[in-house]
PDB file of C-alpha atoms in Angstrom:
ATOM      1  CA  MET A1476     -42.470  11.090 -25.219  1.00 42.00           C
ATOM      2  CA  GLY A1477     -41.408   7.740 -23.791  1.00 49.00           C
ATOM      3  CA  ARG A1478     -37.928   6.952 -22.645  1.00 62.00           C
ATOM      4  CA  THR A1479     -35.703   4.717 -24.727  1.00 74.00           C
ATOM      5  CA  LYS A1480     -34.397   1.403 -23.443  1.00 69.00           C
ATOM      6  CA  CYS A1481     -30.969   3.003 -23.153  1.00 73.00           C
ATOM      7  CA  GLN A1482     -32.332   5.764 -20.895  1.00 74.00           C
ATOM      8  CA  ILE A1483     -34.216   3.251 -18.745  1.00 72.00           C
ATOM      9  CA  HIS A1484     -31.069   1.174 -18.361  1.00 76.00           C
ATOM     10  CA  PHE A1485     -29.083   4.328 -17.449  1.00 79.00           C
ATOM     11  CA  PHE A1486     -31.503   5.380 -14.692  1.00 87.00           C
ATOM     12  CA  PHE A1487     -31.908   1.840 -13.356  1.00 87.00           C
ATOM     13  CA  GLU A1488     -28.141   1.382 -13.062  1.00 89.00           C
ATOM     14  CA  LYS A1489     -27.852   4.661 -11.128  1.00 90.00           C
ATOM     15  CA  PHE A1490     -30.668   3.474  -8.857  1.00 90.00           C
ATOM     16  CA  ALA A1491     -29.048   0.060  -8.346  1.00 88.00           C
ATOM     17  CA  ILE A1492     -25.717   1.656  -7.416  1.00 88.00           C
ATOM     18  CA  ALA A1493     -27.499   3.892  -4.883  1.00 91.00           C
ATOM     19  CA  ILE A1494     -29.172   0.822  -3.350  1.00 90.00           C
ATOM     20  CA  LEU A1495     -25.853  -1.046  -3.184  1.00 89.00           C
ATOM     21  CA  LEU A1496     -24.120   1.875  -1.478  1.00 90.00           C
ATOM     22  CA  GLY A1497     -27.032   2.407   0.882  1.00 89.00           C
ATOM     23  CA  CYS A1498     -27.250  -1.256   1.922  1.00 86.00           C
ATOM     24  CA  GLN A1499     -23.489  -1.840   1.978  1.00 83.00           C
ATOM     25  CA  ASN A1500     -24.618  -5.392   1.310  1.00 80.00           C
ATOM     26  CA  GLN A1501     -24.702  -7.101  -2.087  1.00 82.00           C
ATOM     27  CA  THR A1502     -27.060  -9.890  -0.969  1.00 81.00           C
ATOM     28  CA  LYS A1503     -29.644  -7.506   0.481  1.00 86.00           C
ATOM     29  CA  ALA A1504     -29.411  -5.201  -2.554  1.00 84.00           C
ATOM     30  CA  ALA A1505     -30.030  -8.193  -4.846  1.00 83.00           C
ATOM     31  CA  GLU A1506     -33.174  -9.038  -2.863  1.00 88.00           C
ATOM     32  CA  ILE A1507     -34.477  -5.460  -3.005  1.00 89.00           C
ATOM     33  CA  LEU A1508     -33.825  -5.167  -6.728  1.00 87.00           C
ATOM     34  CA  GLY A1509     -35.039  -8.670  -7.581  1.00 88.00           C
ATOM     35  CA  MET A1510     -31.726  -9.505  -9.239  1.00 87.00           C
ATOM     36  CA  SER A1511     -29.249 -12.361  -9.036  1.00 87.00           C
ATOM     37  CA  TRP A1512     -25.879 -12.022  -7.314  1.00 82.00           C
ATOM     38  CA  ASP A1513     -24.165 -12.221 -10.726  1.00 85.00           C
ATOM     39  CA  GLU A1514     -26.297  -9.390 -12.127  1.00 88.00           C
ATOM     40  CA  ILE A1515     -25.459  -7.255  -9.105  1.00 88.00           C
ATOM     41  CA  HIS A1516     -21.775  -8.029  -9.542  1.00 87.00           C
ATOM     42  CA  HIS A1517     -21.850  -6.976 -13.208  1.00 92.00           C
ATOM     43  CA  ILE A1518     -23.291  -3.590 -12.181  1.00 93.00           C
ATOM     44  CA  GLN A1519     -20.481  -3.194  -9.643  1.00 94.00           C
ATOM     45  CA  GLU A1520     -17.914  -4.269 -12.215  1.00 94.00           C
ATOM     46  CA  ARG A1521     -19.047  -1.642 -14.733  1.00 95.00           C
ATOM     47  CA  ALA A1522     -19.167   1.033 -12.019  1.00 94.00           C
ATOM     48  CA  VAL A1523     -15.630   0.270 -10.826  1.00 96.00           C
ATOM     49  CA  LYS A1524     -14.309   0.275 -14.393  1.00 94.00           C
ATOM     50  CA  ARG A1525     -15.764   3.774 -14.887  1.00 94.00           C
ATOM     51  CA  GLY A1526     -14.429   5.008 -11.569  1.00 93.00           C
ATOM     52  CA  MET A1527     -10.898   3.712 -12.111  1.00 92.00           C
ATOM     53  CA  ALA A1528     -10.775   5.301 -15.594  1.00 90.00           C
ATOM     54  CA  ARG A1529     -11.713   8.674 -14.086  1.00 88.00           C
ATOM     55  CA  ARG A1530      -8.729   8.548 -11.703  1.00 85.00           C
ATOM     56  CA  LYS A1531      -6.045   8.513 -14.398  1.00 76.00           C
ATOM     57  CA  GLU A1532      -4.587  12.005 -13.973  1.00 77.00           C
ATOM     58  CA  GLU A1533      -4.981  12.487 -10.211  1.00 84.00           C
ATOM     59  CA  SER A1534      -1.825  13.141  -8.229  1.00 89.00           C
ATOM     60  CA  ILE A1535      -1.276  10.825  -5.246  1.00 93.00           C
ATOM     61  CA  GLU A1536       1.216  12.143  -2.692  1.00 96.00           C
ATOM     62  CA  TYR A1537       1.147   9.414  -0.046  1.00 97.00           C
ATOM     63  CA  ILE A1538       0.451   5.708  -0.510  1.00 97.00           C
ATOM     64  CA  GLY A1539      -0.033   3.001   2.102  1.00 96.00           C
ATOM     65  CA  VAL A1540       0.614  -0.690   1.420  1.00 96.00           C
ATOM     66  CA  ASP A1541      -0.912  -3.496   3.465  1.00 92.00           C
ATOM     67  CA  GLU A1542      -1.969  -7.113   3.133  1.00 90.00           C
ATOM     68  CA  LYS A1543      -5.323  -8.723   3.794  1.00 87.00           C
ATOM     69  CA  ASN A1544      -6.314 -12.344   4.226  1.00 81.00           C
ATOM     70  CA  PHE A1545      -8.319 -13.626   1.249  1.00 77.00           C
ATOM     71  CA  ARG A1546      -9.142 -17.278   1.815  1.00 70.00           C
ATOM     72  CA  LYS A1547      -8.494 -19.616   4.725  1.00 69.00           C
ATOM     73  CA  GLY A1548      -4.859 -20.472   5.236  1.00 62.00           C
ATOM     74  CA  HIS A1549      -1.962 -18.415   3.930  1.00 62.00           C
ATOM     75  CA  SER A1550      -3.824 -16.694   1.118  1.00 79.00           C
ATOM     76  CA  TYR A1551      -3.376 -12.933   0.896  1.00 87.00           C
ATOM     77  CA  VAL A1552      -4.069  -9.924  -1.269  1.00 91.00           C
ATOM     78  CA  THR A1553      -2.036  -6.718  -1.458  1.00 94.00           C
ATOM     79  CA  VAL A1554      -4.050  -3.542  -0.820  1.00 95.00           C
ATOM     80  CA  THR A1555      -2.828   0.001  -1.529  1.00 96.00           C
ATOM     81  CA  TYR A1556      -4.325   3.144  -0.038  1.00 96.00           C
ATOM     82  CA  ASP A1557      -4.365   6.827  -0.891  1.00 96.00           C
ATOM     83  CA  LEU A1558      -3.468   8.101   2.576  1.00 95.00           C
ATOM     84  CA  THR A1559      -4.436  11.699   1.820  1.00 94.00           C
ATOM     85  CA  ARG A1560      -7.941  10.923   0.542  1.00 94.00           C
ATOM     86  CA  SER A1561      -8.519   7.915   2.854  1.00 94.00           C
ATOM     87  CA  ARG A1562      -9.488   5.444   0.157  1.00 95.00           C
ATOM     88  CA  VAL A1563      -8.381   2.139  -1.344  1.00 96.00           C
ATOM     89  CA  LEU A1564      -6.321   2.689  -4.492  1.00 96.00           C
ATOM     90  CA  ASP A1565      -6.204  -0.865  -5.828  1.00 96.00           C
ATOM     91  CA  VAL A1566      -5.924  -4.531  -4.879  1.00 95.00           C
ATOM     92  CA  ALA A1567      -3.618  -7.206  -6.306  1.00 95.00           C
ATOM     93  CA  GLU A1568      -3.565 -10.964  -5.815  1.00 92.00           C
ATOM     94  CA  GLU A1569      -1.071 -12.407  -3.281  1.00 91.00           C
ATOM     95  CA  ARG A1570       1.592 -10.363  -1.459  1.00 91.00           C
ATOM     96  CA  LYS A1571       4.563 -10.666  -3.755  1.00 93.00           C
ATOM     97  CA  GLU A1572       6.886  -8.099  -5.268  1.00 96.00           C
ATOM     98  CA  GLU A1573       5.039  -8.601  -8.569  1.00 96.00           C
ATOM     99  CA  SER A1574       1.710  -7.937  -6.827  1.00 96.00           C
ATOM    100  CA  LEU A1575       2.722  -4.424  -5.824  1.00 97.00           C
ATOM    101  CA  LYS A1576       4.441  -3.769  -9.151  1.00 97.00           C
ATOM    102  CA  GLU A1577       1.199  -4.672 -10.907  1.00 96.00           C
ATOM    103  CA  ILE A1578      -0.614  -1.913  -9.006  1.00 96.00           C
ATOM    104  CA  PHE A1579       2.106   0.703  -9.469  1.00 96.00           C
ATOM    105  CA  ASN A1580       2.399  -0.035 -13.176  1.00 94.00           C
ATOM    106  CA  LYS A1581      -1.264   0.871 -13.687  1.00 92.00           C
ATOM    107  CA  MET A1582      -0.420   4.422 -12.615  1.00 92.00           C
ATOM    108  CA  THR A1583       0.560   7.050 -15.175  1.00 90.00           C
ATOM    109  CA  GLU A1584       4.117   8.405 -15.152  1.00 92.00           C
ATOM    110  CA  THR A1585       2.730  11.715 -13.852  1.00 91.00           C
ATOM    111  CA  GLN A1586       1.051   9.916 -10.958  1.00 91.00           C
ATOM    112  CA  LYS A1587       4.201   7.965 -10.134  1.00 94.00           C
ATOM    113  CA  ALA A1588       6.245  11.171 -10.064  1.00 94.00           C
ATOM    114  CA  SER A1589       3.731  12.784  -7.689  1.00 94.00           C
ATOM    115  CA  VAL A1590       4.251  10.169  -4.949  1.00 97.00           C
ATOM    116  CA  LYS A1591       6.361  11.571  -2.099  1.00 98.00           C
ATOM    117  CA  ALA A1592       6.394   8.533   0.174  1.00 98.00           C
ATOM    118  CA  VAL A1593       4.970   5.042   0.700  1.00 98.00           C
ATOM    119  CA  ALA A1594       4.115   3.610   4.125  1.00 97.00           C
ATOM    120  CA  ALA A1595       4.755  -0.139   4.232  1.00 96.00           C
ATOM    121  CA  ASP A1596       5.806  -2.994   6.466  1.00 94.00           C
ATOM    122  CA  MET A1597       9.445  -4.146   6.488  1.00 94.00           C
ATOM    123  CA  TRP A1598       8.597  -6.830   3.914  1.00 91.00           C
ATOM    124  CA  GLU A1599      11.505  -6.898   1.455  1.00 94.00           C
ATOM    125  CA  PRO A1600       9.439  -7.704  -1.677  1.00 95.00           C
ATOM    126  CA  PHE A1601       7.327  -4.578  -1.055  1.00 96.00           C
ATOM    127  CA  ALA A1602      10.450  -2.433  -0.567  1.00 96.00           C
ATOM    128  CA  ASN A1603      11.914  -3.788  -3.822  1.00 97.00           C
ATOM    129  CA  ALA A1604       8.742  -2.932  -5.751  1.00 98.00           C
ATOM    130  CA  ILE A1605       8.651   0.605  -4.339  1.00 98.00           C
ATOM    131  CA  LYS A1606      12.300   1.252  -5.191  1.00 97.00           C
ATOM    132  CA  GLU A1607      11.883  -0.002  -8.751  1.00 97.00           C
ATOM    133  CA  CYS A1608       8.537   1.574  -9.650  1.00 97.00           C
ATOM    134  CA  LEU A1609       8.634   4.757  -7.534  1.00 97.00           C
ATOM    135  CA  PRO A1610      12.376   5.592  -7.329  1.00 96.00           C
ATOM    136  CA  SER A1611      11.781   9.195  -6.202  1.00 96.00           C
ATOM    137  CA  ALA A1612       9.487   8.190  -3.296  1.00 98.00           C
ATOM    138  CA  ASP A1613      10.691   7.653   0.279  1.00 98.00           C
ATOM    139  CA  ILE A1614       9.856   4.398   2.040  1.00 98.00           C
ATOM    140  CA  VAL A1615       8.350   4.896   5.494  1.00 98.00           C
ATOM    141  CA  HIS A1616       8.221   1.704   7.532  1.00 96.00           C
ATOM    142  CA  ASP A1617       4.776   1.689   9.028  1.00 91.00           C
ATOM    143  CA  LYS A1618       4.416   2.785  12.637  1.00 94.00           C
ATOM    144  CA  TYR A1619       1.523   0.392  13.305  1.00 91.00           C
ATOM    145  CA  HIS A1620       3.458  -2.647  12.138  1.00 93.00           C
ATOM    146  CA  ILE A1621       6.414  -1.628  14.332  1.00 97.00           C
ATOM    147  CA  VAL A1622       4.149  -1.244  17.366  1.00 95.00           C
ATOM    148  CA  SER A1623       2.739  -4.692  16.544  1.00 95.00           C
ATOM    149  CA  TYR A1624       6.225  -6.265  16.383  1.00 97.00           C
ATOM    150  CA  LEU A1625       7.102  -4.775  19.775  1.00 98.00           C
ATOM    151  CA  GLY A1626       3.809  -6.061  21.208  1.00 97.00           C
ATOM    152  CA  GLU A1627       4.529  -9.542  19.859  1.00 97.00           C
ATOM    153  CA  GLY A1628       7.927  -9.412  21.546  1.00 98.00           C
ATOM    154  CA  VAL A1629       6.307  -8.571  24.890  1.00 98.00           C
ATOM    155  CA  ASN A1630       3.811 -11.399  24.473  1.00 97.00           C
ATOM    156  CA  LYS A1631       6.552 -13.935  23.727  1.00 98.00           C
ATOM    157  CA  VAL A1632       8.355 -12.900  26.925  1.00 98.00           C
ATOM    158  CA  ARG A1633       5.084 -13.201  28.871  1.00 97.00           C
ATOM    159  CA  LYS A1634       4.347 -16.703  27.551  1.00 97.00           C
ATOM    160  CA  SER A1635       7.852 -17.966  28.311  1.00 97.00           C
ATOM    161  CA  GLU A1636       7.880 -16.476  31.801  1.00 97.00           C
ATOM    162  CA  ASN A1637       4.373 -17.743  32.521  1.00 97.00           C
ATOM    163  CA  ARG A1638       5.496 -21.305  31.774  1.00 96.00           C
ATOM    164  CA  GLU A1639       8.469 -20.871  34.120  1.00 96.00           C
ATOM    165  CA  LEU A1640       6.280 -19.496  36.925  1.00 96.00           C
ATOM    166  CA  ILE A1641       3.671 -22.248  36.578  1.00 96.00           C
ATOM    167  CA  LYS A1642       6.425 -24.886  36.888  1.00 96.00           C
ATOM    168  CA  ALA A1643       7.512 -23.100  40.072  1.00 95.00           C
ATOM    169  CA  GLY A1644       3.925 -23.175  41.384  1.00 95.00           C
ATOM    170  CA  SER A1645       3.003 -19.534  40.697  1.00 94.00           C
ATOM    171  CA  GLU A1646       0.044 -18.301  38.641  1.00 93.00           C
ATOM    172  CA  THR A1647       1.079 -14.629  38.752  1.00 94.00           C
ATOM    173  CA  LEU A1648       0.870 -14.181  34.968  1.00 96.00           C
ATOM    174  CA  LYS A1649      -2.021 -16.560  34.257  1.00 94.00           C
ATOM    175  CA  GLY A1650      -4.754 -14.780  32.264  1.00 94.00           C
ATOM    176  CA  THR A1651      -2.833 -11.493  31.984  1.00 95.00           C
ATOM    177  CA  LYS A1652      -2.258 -11.394  28.213  1.00 95.00           C
ATOM    178  CA  PHE A1653      -4.874  -8.653  27.716  1.00 94.00           C
ATOM    179  CA  LEU A1654      -3.193  -6.402  30.280  1.00 95.00           C
ATOM    180  CA  TRP A1655       0.221  -6.446  28.588  1.00 95.00           C
ATOM    181  CA  LEU A1656      -1.183  -5.807  25.114  1.00 92.00           C
ATOM    182  CA  THR A1657      -3.704  -3.086  25.982  1.00 92.00           C
ATOM    183  CA  LYS A1658      -3.139   0.601  26.619  1.00 88.00           C
ATOM    184  CA  PRO A1659      -3.786   1.430  30.295  1.00 87.00           C
ATOM    185  CA  ASP A1660      -6.208   4.145  29.160  1.00 88.00           C
ATOM    186  CA  ASN A1661      -8.447   1.419  27.710  1.00 90.00           C
ATOM    187  CA  MET A1662      -8.516  -0.653  30.908  1.00 92.00           C
ATOM    188  CA  LYS A1663     -11.231  -0.757  33.534  1.00 93.00           C
ATOM    189  CA  ASP A1664     -10.328   0.473  37.021  1.00 92.00           C
ATOM    190  CA  ASP A1665      -9.808  -3.026  38.455  1.00 93.00           C
ATOM    191  CA  GLN A1666      -7.618  -3.957  35.473  1.00 93.00           C
ATOM    192  CA  LYS A1667      -5.498  -0.824  35.932  1.00 93.00           C
ATOM    193  CA  LYS A1668      -5.000  -1.730  39.588  1.00 94.00           C
ATOM    194  CA  GLN A1669      -3.996  -5.302  38.716  1.00 94.00           C
ATOM    195  CA  PHE A1670      -1.661  -4.137  35.963  1.00 94.00           C
ATOM    196  CA  LYS A1671       0.032  -1.540  38.172  1.00 93.00           C
ATOM    197  CA  ALA A1672       0.781  -4.256  40.738  1.00 93.00           C
ATOM    198  CA  LEU A1673       2.257  -6.525  38.035  1.00 94.00           C
ATOM    199  CA  VAL A1674       4.437  -3.775  36.547  1.00 91.00           C
ATOM    200  CA  ASN A1675       5.907  -3.063  39.973  1.00 90.00           C
ATOM    201  CA  GLU A1676       6.951  -6.687  40.421  1.00 89.00           C
ATOM    202  CA  GLU A1677      10.367  -7.856  39.258  1.00 91.00           C
ATOM    203  CA  LEU A1678       9.084  -9.684  36.199  1.00 96.00           C
ATOM    204  CA  LYS A1679      10.790 -10.197  32.846  1.00 97.00           C
ATOM    205  CA  VAL A1680       7.600  -9.191  31.061  1.00 97.00           C
ATOM    206  CA  SER A1681       7.551  -5.934  33.018  1.00 97.00           C
ATOM    207  CA  ARG A1682      10.958  -5.054  31.563  1.00 97.00           C
ATOM    208  CA  ALA A1683       9.832  -6.083  28.083  1.00 98.00           C
ATOM    209  CA  TRP A1684       6.737  -3.880  28.399  1.00 97.00           C
ATOM    210  CA  ALA A1685       8.864  -0.947  29.589  1.00 97.00           C
ATOM    211  CA  ILE A1686      11.137  -1.352  26.538  1.00 98.00           C
ATOM    212  CA  LYS A1687       8.096  -1.325  24.248  1.00 97.00           C
ATOM    213  CA  GLU A1688       6.561   1.690  25.958  1.00 96.00           C
ATOM    214  CA  LEU A1689       9.757   3.728  25.854  1.00 97.00           C
ATOM    215  CA  PHE A1690      10.043   3.270  22.093  1.00 98.00           C
ATOM    216  CA  SER A1691       6.725   5.110  21.636  1.00 96.00           C
ATOM    217  CA  LYS A1692       8.605   8.359  22.396  1.00 97.00           C
ATOM    218  CA  PHE A1693      10.503   7.926  19.122  1.00 98.00           C
ATOM    219  CA  TRP A1694       7.459   9.094  17.140  1.00 97.00           C
ATOM    220  CA  SER A1695       7.382  12.464  18.907  1.00 96.00           C
ATOM    221  CA  TYR A1696      10.809  13.638  17.664  1.00 97.00           C
ATOM    222  CA  SER A1697      11.025  16.390  15.043  1.00 95.00           C
ATOM    223  CA  TYR A1698      14.757  16.289  14.314  1.00 96.00           C
ATOM    224  CA  GLU A1699      16.610  13.325  12.906  1.00 96.00           C
ATOM    225  CA  LYS A1700      19.744  13.809  15.026  1.00 97.00           C
ATOM    226  CA  SER A1701      17.735  13.725  18.264  1.00 98.00           C
ATOM    227  CA  ALA A1702      15.777  10.689  17.069  1.00 98.00           C
ATOM    228  CA  ARG A1703      19.007   8.844  16.215  1.00 98.00           C
ATOM    229  CA  THR A1704      20.400   9.582  19.693  1.00 98.00           C
ATOM    230  CA  PHE A1705      17.188   8.343  21.306  1.00 98.00           C
ATOM    231  CA  PHE A1706      17.194   5.180  19.184  1.00 98.00           C
ATOM    232  CA  SER A1707      20.848   4.472  20.003  1.00 98.00           C
ATOM    233  CA  ASN A1708      20.135   4.659  23.737  1.00 98.00           C
ATOM    234  CA  TRP A1709      16.951   2.617  23.428  1.00 98.00           C
ATOM    235  CA  TYR A1710      18.722   0.018  21.275  1.00 98.00           C
ATOM    236  CA  TRP A1711      21.495  -0.426  23.857  1.00 98.00           C
ATOM    237  CA  TRP A1712      18.927  -1.028  26.612  1.00 98.00           C
ATOM    238  CA  ALA A1713      16.845  -3.439  24.492  1.00 98.00           C
ATOM    239  CA  THR A1714      19.826  -5.491  23.303  1.00 98.00           C
ATOM    240  CA  HIS A1715      21.272  -5.724  26.836  1.00 98.00           C
ATOM    241  CA  SER A1716      17.935  -6.766  28.380  1.00 97.00           C
ATOM    242  CA  ARG A1717      18.642 -10.518  28.145  1.00 97.00           C
ATOM    243  CA  LEU A1718      15.142 -10.847  26.708  1.00 98.00           C
ATOM    244  CA  LYS A1719      15.612 -12.592  23.354  1.00 98.00           C
ATOM    245  CA  PRO A1720      12.261 -11.580  21.776  1.00 98.00           C
ATOM    246  CA  MET A1721      12.954  -7.897  22.515  1.00 98.00           C
ATOM    247  CA  ILE A1722      16.570  -8.224  21.327  1.00 98.00           C
ATOM    248  CA  ASP A1723      15.323  -9.715  18.040  1.00 98.00           C
ATOM    249  CA  VAL A1724      12.847  -6.881  17.467  1.00 98.00           C
ATOM    250  CA  ALA A1725      15.461  -4.235  18.337  1.00 98.00           C
ATOM    251  CA  LYS A1726      17.940  -5.709  15.843  1.00 98.00           C
ATOM    252  CA  MET A1727      15.253  -5.799  13.149  1.00 98.00           C
ATOM    253  CA  LEU A1728      14.414  -2.129  13.739  1.00 98.00           C
ATOM    254  CA  ASN A1729      18.103  -1.239  13.652  1.00 98.00           C
ATOM    255  CA  ARG A1730      18.498  -2.930  10.253  1.00 97.00           C
ATOM    256  CA  HIS A1731      15.652  -0.809   8.886  1.00 98.00           C
ATOM    257  CA  LEU A1732      16.374   2.391  10.805  1.00 98.00           C
ATOM    258  CA  GLU A1733      16.863   4.660   7.772  1.00 97.00           C
ATOM    259  CA  ASN A1734      13.352   3.927   6.533  1.00 97.00           C
ATOM    260  CA  ILE A1735      11.927   4.322  10.021  1.00 98.00           C
ATOM    261  CA  LEU A1736      13.485   7.767  10.391  1.00 98.00           C
ATOM    262  CA  THR A1737      11.661   8.901   7.234  1.00 98.00           C
ATOM    263  CA  TYR A1738       8.518   9.033   9.400  1.00 97.00           C
ATOM    264  CA  LEU A1739       9.875  12.273  10.888  1.00 97.00           C
ATOM    265  CA  LYS A1740       9.812  13.838   7.418  1.00 96.00           C
ATOM    266  CA  HIS A1741       6.411  12.648   6.220  1.00 97.00           C
ATOM    267  CA  HIS A1742       4.421  11.621   9.345  1.00 96.00           C
ATOM    268  CA  ILE A1743       2.449   8.951   7.509  1.00 96.00           C
ATOM    269  CA  CYS A1744       1.313   5.504   8.607  1.00 93.00           C
ATOM    270  CA  ASN A1745      -1.294   2.934   7.682  1.00 91.00           C
ATOM    271  CA  ALA A1746      -3.815   3.934  10.345  1.00 88.00           C
ATOM    272  CA  ILE A1747      -6.545   4.208   7.715  1.00 87.00           C
ATOM    273  CA  ALA A1748      -5.897   0.587   6.746  1.00 84.00           C
ATOM    274  CA  GLU A1749      -7.009  -0.384  10.244  1.00 79.00           C
ATOM    275  CA  GLY A1750     -10.180   1.617   9.683  1.00 80.00           C
ATOM    276  CA  PHE A1751     -10.912  -0.213   6.431  1.00 85.00           C
ATOM    277  CA  ASN A1752     -10.271  -3.676   7.910  1.00 83.00           C
ATOM    278  CA  SER A1753     -13.795  -4.062   9.294  1.00 80.00           C
ATOM    279  CA  LYS A1754     -15.381  -2.749   6.090  1.00 83.00           C
ATOM    280  CA  ILE A1755     -13.398  -5.152   3.906  1.00 82.00           C
ATOM    281  CA  GLN A1756     -14.194  -8.008   6.287  1.00 81.00           C
ATOM    282  CA  GLN A1757     -17.887  -7.117   6.066  1.00 79.00           C
ATOM    283  CA  VAL A1758     -17.721  -7.171   2.258  1.00 76.00           C
ATOM    284  CA  LYS A1759     -16.202 -10.656   2.422  1.00 73.00           C
ATOM    285  CA  SER A1760     -18.602 -11.956   5.082  1.00 73.00           C
ATOM    286  CA  VAL A1761     -21.728 -10.734   3.307  1.00 66.00           C
ATOM    287  CA  ALA A1762     -20.684 -12.557   0.150  1.00 58.00           C
ATOM    288  CA  LYS A1763     -19.772 -15.615   2.286  1.00 58.00           C
ATOM    289  CA  GLY A1764     -16.347 -15.578   0.709  1.00 56.00           C
ATOM    290  CA  PHE A1765     -15.516 -15.005  -2.938  1.00 65.00           C
ATOM    291  CA  ARG A1766     -15.143 -17.617  -5.637  1.00 70.00           C
ATOM    292  CA  ASN A1767     -12.274 -15.725  -7.212  1.00 81.00           C
ATOM    293  CA  PHE A1768      -9.952 -12.813  -6.588  1.00 85.00           C
ATOM    294  CA  ALA A1769     -11.399 -10.622  -9.375  1.00 88.00           C
ATOM    295  CA  ASN A1770     -14.814 -10.497  -7.654  1.00 86.00           C
ATOM    296  CA  TYR A1771     -13.195  -9.690  -4.303  1.00 87.00           C
ATOM    297  CA  ARG A1772     -11.200  -6.820  -5.829  1.00 92.00           C
ATOM    298  CA  ILE A1773     -14.286  -5.320  -7.499  1.00 93.00           C
ATOM    299  CA  ALA A1774     -16.260  -5.409  -4.239  1.00 90.00           C
ATOM    300  CA  ILE A1775     -13.457  -3.744  -2.240  1.00 92.00           C
ATOM    301  CA  LEU A1776     -13.020  -0.966  -4.803  1.00 95.00           C
ATOM    302  CA  PHE A1777     -16.779  -0.438  -5.089  1.00 94.00           C
ATOM    303  CA  TYR A1778     -17.228   0.090  -1.349  1.00 93.00           C
ATOM    304  CA  CYS A1779     -13.824   1.452  -0.303  1.00 93.00           C
ATOM    305  CA  GLY A1780     -12.399   3.188  -3.368  1.00 94.00           C
ATOM    306  CA  LYS A1781     -14.386   6.444  -3.192  1.00 94.00           C
ATOM    307  CA  LEU A1782     -14.811   6.149  -6.947  1.00 94.00           C
ATOM    308  CA  GLU A1783     -17.093   8.149  -9.240  1.00 94.00           C
ATOM    309  CA  LEU A1784     -19.303   5.142  -9.911  1.00 93.00           C
ATOM    310  CA  LEU A1785     -22.342   6.544 -11.658  1.00 90.00           C
ATOM    311  CA  PRO A1786     -22.804   6.262 -15.424  1.00 90.00           C
TER     312      PRO A1786
END
């Protein structure tokens, strides 16, 4: 007995989804299947709609919030992650307070109540959205963003000092940016030797680097009282360093200290967001950019959402 058109369509869609997931490339999948890009996108769209509907009653304990560049210039999207299951939860246009609220408001009340904490940058609109939509969840200011801010502070000191040294006829810091922003463990032997010599010199950037490195011990504390004592001592050193970029970062961290200390309770960060960066970039590159946000969101959720996609 022959199959009906409905059955044929069902099996073909399952096959097309398997090809898309196997290729990780919409353009190549379209070539294999002999379909247009639009037809491929419609299959992805239906699959994502099914997958998102099947998530409705899942509890989500820990959420990560990050931003990704969408188009050239200052165009961003807000991406949320399920930190426990290592998957993208949803994507919203721009990086406004309303963007994050839009995502949270798609969750059921049961899901919202299940969230223990949200890892996010110290971006006030994000904090406002978390407080309003998930009032019982702790905010954990993301460790990776904090490390990045400290690294930026070091680099600003390096650039300023390098200009001063060049005016004085010295090229001591010329071409050393990589060394100050890279972990010594990731350096080659000759780079480690060069860096060790620089650190031992009386340079402003050496002090800035030492301030950054010392802060990394904060993450190893188990008790809040000990962490507060450490931070107080570190803060005094940083703010008395006479290095304005490091003073600025220290003051910013001090303003947000309560939501940095919550890391000791939950031990969450947006490390998985870093892992998804290359995958999301690949999705965008393969499509040679997206004509609109809706298509971009569907592609990210299809490849990064760990959804039940099959019909």
